Amino acid sequence: MNVPEPADPDDATLLARHVAGDAEAFGELFRRHRDRMYAVALRTTGQRELAADAVQEAFISAFRRADAYRGDAAVTTWLHRIVVNACLDRLRREKVSVRRAGDLGELDLPDRHDHHASTETALVVREALARLPEGQRSALVLVDMHGMPVAEAAVVLGVAEGTVKSRCFRGREALAAMLRPSAGSSDATEPQGAT
């Protein structure tokens, strides 16, 4: 008589097992979600190393504070929120350190000499995205790039659904302005009429 294989436990069960002392449970959560969380972090920060640091910091925080998970939202929503907050904290610290150093030498700037059209376009879009206010950038990354429903993005960002919609709208408008070619210029990254 064959005993059926137990189904993989869902995320909430794994988190509860972790809180109860299961040494393997959080590792499985990490394996399930690390790539997605890294993709969110990379699009939020625009820098590989910064994204990796933010994800590491976020998972350590989630590991330590797993007992704070109330179950009001999906575990992935809870993780997204921690990752986005870690990214925003890292970006704020990065801005302060750049201002103090007065040197752009350590920033991970895109290679503008790549002549492949798709790569160059991706770099231009990433650069434009990085220039958006962090609220707009976070909303666009979650909703437009990761396909997260507005309601879930609102929970992740800790704002009302209307705020997410507004930030997405304003962010899209700003991106469109930055990416629109200027008359007589090949530089499409400068916003039209921005002050």
PDB file of C-alpha atoms in Angstrom, residues 10-126:
ATOM      1  CA  ASP A  10       1.854  26.629   2.209  1.00  0.00           C
ATOM      2  CA  ASP A  11       3.854  29.720   3.161  1.00  0.00           C
ATOM      3  CA  ALA A  12       1.824  30.488   6.283  1.00  0.00           C
ATOM      4  CA  THR A  13       2.343  26.938   7.565  1.00  0.00           C
ATOM      5  CA  LEU A  14       6.078  27.193   6.933  1.00  0.00           C
ATOM      6  CA  LEU A  15       6.241  30.501   8.788  1.00  0.00           C
ATOM      7  CA  ALA A  16       4.297  29.043  11.712  1.00  0.00           C
ATOM      8  CA  ARG A  17       6.654  26.053  11.780  1.00  0.00           C
ATOM      9  CA  HIS A  18       9.628  28.427  11.815  1.00  0.00           C
ATOM     10  CA  VAL A  19       8.172  30.328  14.769  1.00  0.00           C
ATOM     11  CA  ALA A  20       7.584  26.992  16.524  1.00  0.00           C
ATOM     12  CA  GLY A  21      11.258  26.085  16.103  1.00  0.00           C
ATOM     13  CA  ASP A  22      11.424  24.079  12.855  1.00  0.00           C
ATOM     14  CA  ALA A  23      14.987  24.683  11.670  1.00  0.00           C
ATOM     15  CA  GLU A  24      14.188  23.906   8.016  1.00  0.00           C
ATOM     16  CA  ALA A  25      10.952  25.866   7.499  1.00  0.00           C
ATOM     17  CA  PHE A  26      12.374  29.335   6.921  1.00  0.00           C
ATOM     18  CA  GLY A  27      14.982  27.973   4.537  1.00  0.00           C
ATOM     19  CA  GLU A  28      12.171  26.628   2.354  1.00  0.00           C
ATOM     20  CA  LEU A  29      10.435  30.041   2.409  1.00  0.00           C
ATOM     21  CA  PHE A  30      13.696  31.636   1.386  1.00  0.00           C
ATOM     22  CA  ARG A  31      14.208  29.165  -1.487  1.00  0.00           C
ATOM     23  CA  ARG A  32      10.656  29.725  -2.719  1.00  0.00           C
ATOM     24  CA  HIS A  33      10.758  33.510  -2.762  1.00  0.00           C
ATOM     25  CA  ARG A  34      14.364  34.731  -2.977  1.00  0.00           C
ATOM     26  CA  ASP A  35      14.402  35.170  -6.766  1.00  0.00           C
ATOM     27  CA  ARG A  36      11.145  37.117  -6.846  1.00  0.00           C
ATOM     28  CA  MET A  37      12.214  39.303  -3.927  1.00  0.00           C
ATOM     29  CA  TYR A  38      15.564  39.955  -5.590  1.00  0.00           C
ATOM     30  CA  ALA A  39      13.783  41.003  -8.794  1.00  0.00           C
ATOM     31  CA  VAL A  40      11.657  43.462  -6.795  1.00  0.00           C
ATOM     32  CA  ALA A  41      14.747  44.784  -5.016  1.00  0.00           C
ATOM     33  CA  LEU A  42      16.715  45.144  -8.237  1.00  0.00           C
ATOM     34  CA  ARG A  43      13.965  47.123  -9.903  1.00  0.00           C
ATOM     35  CA  THR A  44      13.466  49.237  -6.799  1.00  0.00           C
ATOM     36  CA  THR A  45      17.137  50.087  -6.293  1.00  0.00           C
ATOM     37  CA  GLY A  46      18.469  49.793  -9.846  1.00  0.00           C
ATOM     38  CA  GLN A  47      21.744  48.385  -8.500  1.00  0.00           C
ATOM     39  CA  ARG A  48      22.664  44.700  -8.178  1.00  0.00           C
ATOM     40  CA  GLU A  49      24.773  44.971  -5.047  1.00  0.00           C
ATOM     41  CA  LEU A  50      22.330  47.270  -3.300  1.00  0.00           C
ATOM     42  CA  ALA A  51      19.462  44.927  -4.204  1.00  0.00           C
ATOM     43  CA  ALA A  52      21.343  41.876  -2.932  1.00  0.00           C
ATOM     44  CA  ASP A  53      22.165  43.647   0.333  1.00  0.00           C
ATOM     45  CA  ALA A  54      18.559  44.762   0.761  1.00  0.00           C
ATOM     46  CA  VAL A  55      17.212  41.250   0.153  1.00  0.00           C
ATOM     47  CA  GLN A  56      19.677  39.778   2.615  1.00  0.00           C
ATOM     48  CA  GLU A  57      18.756  42.393   5.194  1.00  0.00           C
ATOM     49  CA  ALA A  58      15.033  41.824   4.559  1.00  0.00           C
ATOM     50  CA  PHE A  59      15.203  38.045   4.945  1.00  0.00           C
ATOM     51  CA  ILE A  60      17.240  38.367   8.137  1.00  0.00           C
ATOM     52  CA  SER A  61      14.618  40.770   9.456  1.00  0.00           C
ATOM     53  CA  ALA A  62      11.795  38.412   8.434  1.00  0.00           C
ATOM     54  CA  PHE A  63      13.617  35.490  10.073  1.00  0.00           C
ATOM     55  CA  ARG A  64      14.013  37.371  13.335  1.00  0.00           C
ATOM     56  CA  ARG A  65      10.551  38.952  13.363  1.00  0.00           C
ATOM     57  CA  ALA A  66       8.495  36.042  12.017  1.00  0.00           C
ATOM     58  CA  ASP A  67       6.427  36.022  15.201  1.00  0.00           C
ATOM     59  CA  ALA A  68       5.190  39.518  14.254  1.00  0.00           C
ATOM     60  CA  TYR A  69       3.407  38.114  11.177  1.00  0.00           C
ATOM     61  CA  ARG A  70      -0.317  38.431  11.970  1.00  0.00           C
ATOM     62  CA  GLY A  71      -1.726  36.639   8.958  1.00  0.00           C
ATOM     63  CA  ASP A  72      -3.700  39.671   7.732  1.00  0.00           C
ATOM     64  CA  ALA A  73      -2.103  39.307   4.297  1.00  0.00           C
ATOM     65  CA  ALA A  74      -0.293  36.603   2.384  1.00  0.00           C
ATOM     66  CA  VAL A  75       3.227  35.752   3.503  1.00  0.00           C
ATOM     67  CA  THR A  76       4.496  36.950   0.115  1.00  0.00           C
ATOM     68  CA  THR A  77       2.827  40.322   0.678  1.00  0.00           C
ATOM     69  CA  TRP A  78       4.486  40.520   4.095  1.00  0.00           C
ATOM     70  CA  LEU A  79       7.856  39.638   2.535  1.00  0.00           C
ATOM     71  CA  HIS A  80       7.380  42.186  -0.274  1.00  0.00           C
ATOM     72  CA  ARG A  81       6.766  44.883   2.293  1.00  0.00           C
ATOM     73  CA  ILE A  82       9.914  44.003   4.228  1.00  0.00           C
ATOM     74  CA  VAL A  83      11.986  43.903   1.019  1.00  0.00           C
ATOM     75  CA  VAL A  84      10.638  47.218  -0.305  1.00  0.00           C
ATOM     76  CA  ASN A  85      11.267  48.897   3.055  1.00  0.00           C
ATOM     77  CA  ALA A  86      14.815  47.492   3.157  1.00  0.00           C
ATOM     78  CA  CYS A  87      15.402  48.826  -0.366  1.00  0.00           C
ATOM     79  CA  LEU A  88      14.107  52.280   0.503  1.00  0.00           C
ATOM     80  CA  ASP A  89      16.264  52.351   3.641  1.00  0.00           C
ATOM     81  CA  ARG A  90      19.320  51.331   1.618  1.00  0.00           C
ATOM     82  CA  LEU A  91      18.599  53.982  -1.028  1.00  0.00           C
ATOM     83  CA  ARG A  92      18.283  56.676   1.633  1.00  0.00           C
ATOM     84  CA  ARG A  93      21.572  55.636   3.221  1.00  0.00           C
ATOM     85  CA  GLU A  94      23.223  55.518  -0.217  1.00  0.00           C
ATOM     86  CA  LYS A  95      22.106  59.081  -0.988  1.00  0.00           C
ATOM     87  CA  VAL A  96      23.544  60.293   2.306  1.00  0.00           C
ATOM     88  CA  SER A  97      26.876  58.542   1.736  1.00  0.00           C
ATOM     89  CA  VAL A  98      27.157  59.883  -1.831  1.00  0.00           C
ATOM     90  CA  ARG A  99      26.411  63.402  -0.640  1.00  0.00           C
ATOM     91  CA  ARG A 100      29.038  63.062   2.075  1.00  0.00           C
ATOM     92  CA  ALA A 101      31.649  61.568  -0.205  1.00  0.00           C
ATOM     93  CA  GLY A 102      30.972  63.974  -3.040  1.00  0.00           C
ATOM     94  CA  ASP A 103      32.198  61.256  -5.388  1.00  0.00           C
ATOM     95  CA  LEU A 104      30.191  59.306  -7.918  1.00  0.00           C
ATOM     96  CA  GLY A 105      33.004  56.843  -8.552  1.00  0.00           C
ATOM     97  CA  GLU A 106      31.448  54.014  -6.548  1.00  0.00           C
ATOM     98  CA  LEU A 107      27.964  54.253  -8.044  1.00  0.00           C
ATOM     99  CA  ASP A 108      26.916  51.436 -10.356  1.00  0.00           C
ATOM    100  CA  LEU A 109      26.169  53.545 -13.411  1.00  0.00           C
ATOM    101  CA  PRO A 110      24.945  51.897 -16.598  1.00  0.00           C
ATOM    102  CA  ASP A 111      27.388  51.432 -19.446  1.00  0.00           C
ATOM    103  CA  ARG A 112      26.178  53.998 -21.998  1.00  0.00           C
ATOM    104  CA  HIS A 113      28.565  52.604 -24.651  1.00  0.00           C
ATOM    105  CA  ASP A 114      26.545  49.411 -25.212  1.00  0.00           C
ATOM    106  CA  HIS A 115      25.275  49.647 -28.782  1.00  0.00           C
ATOM    107  CA  HIS A 116      22.650  46.935 -28.583  1.00  0.00           C
ATOM    108  CA  ALA A 117      19.314  48.718 -28.898  1.00  0.00           C
ATOM    109  CA  SER A 118      17.390  46.572 -26.446  1.00  0.00           C
ATOM    110  CA  THR A 119      20.088  46.781 -23.787  1.00  0.00           C
ATOM    111  CA  GLU A 120      20.429  50.512 -24.219  1.00  0.00           C
ATOM    112  CA  THR A 121      16.667  50.958 -24.001  1.00  0.00           C
ATOM    113  CA  ALA A 122      16.582  48.910 -20.798  1.00  0.00           C
ATOM    114  CA  LEU A 123      19.338  51.060 -19.323  1.00  0.00           C
ATOM    115  CA  VAL A 124      17.555  54.267 -20.268  1.00  0.00           C
ATOM    116  CA  VAL A 125      14.307  53.025 -18.739  1.00  0.00           C
ATOM    117  CA  ARG A 126      16.103  51.875 -15.575  1.00  0.00           C
TER     118      ARG A 126
END
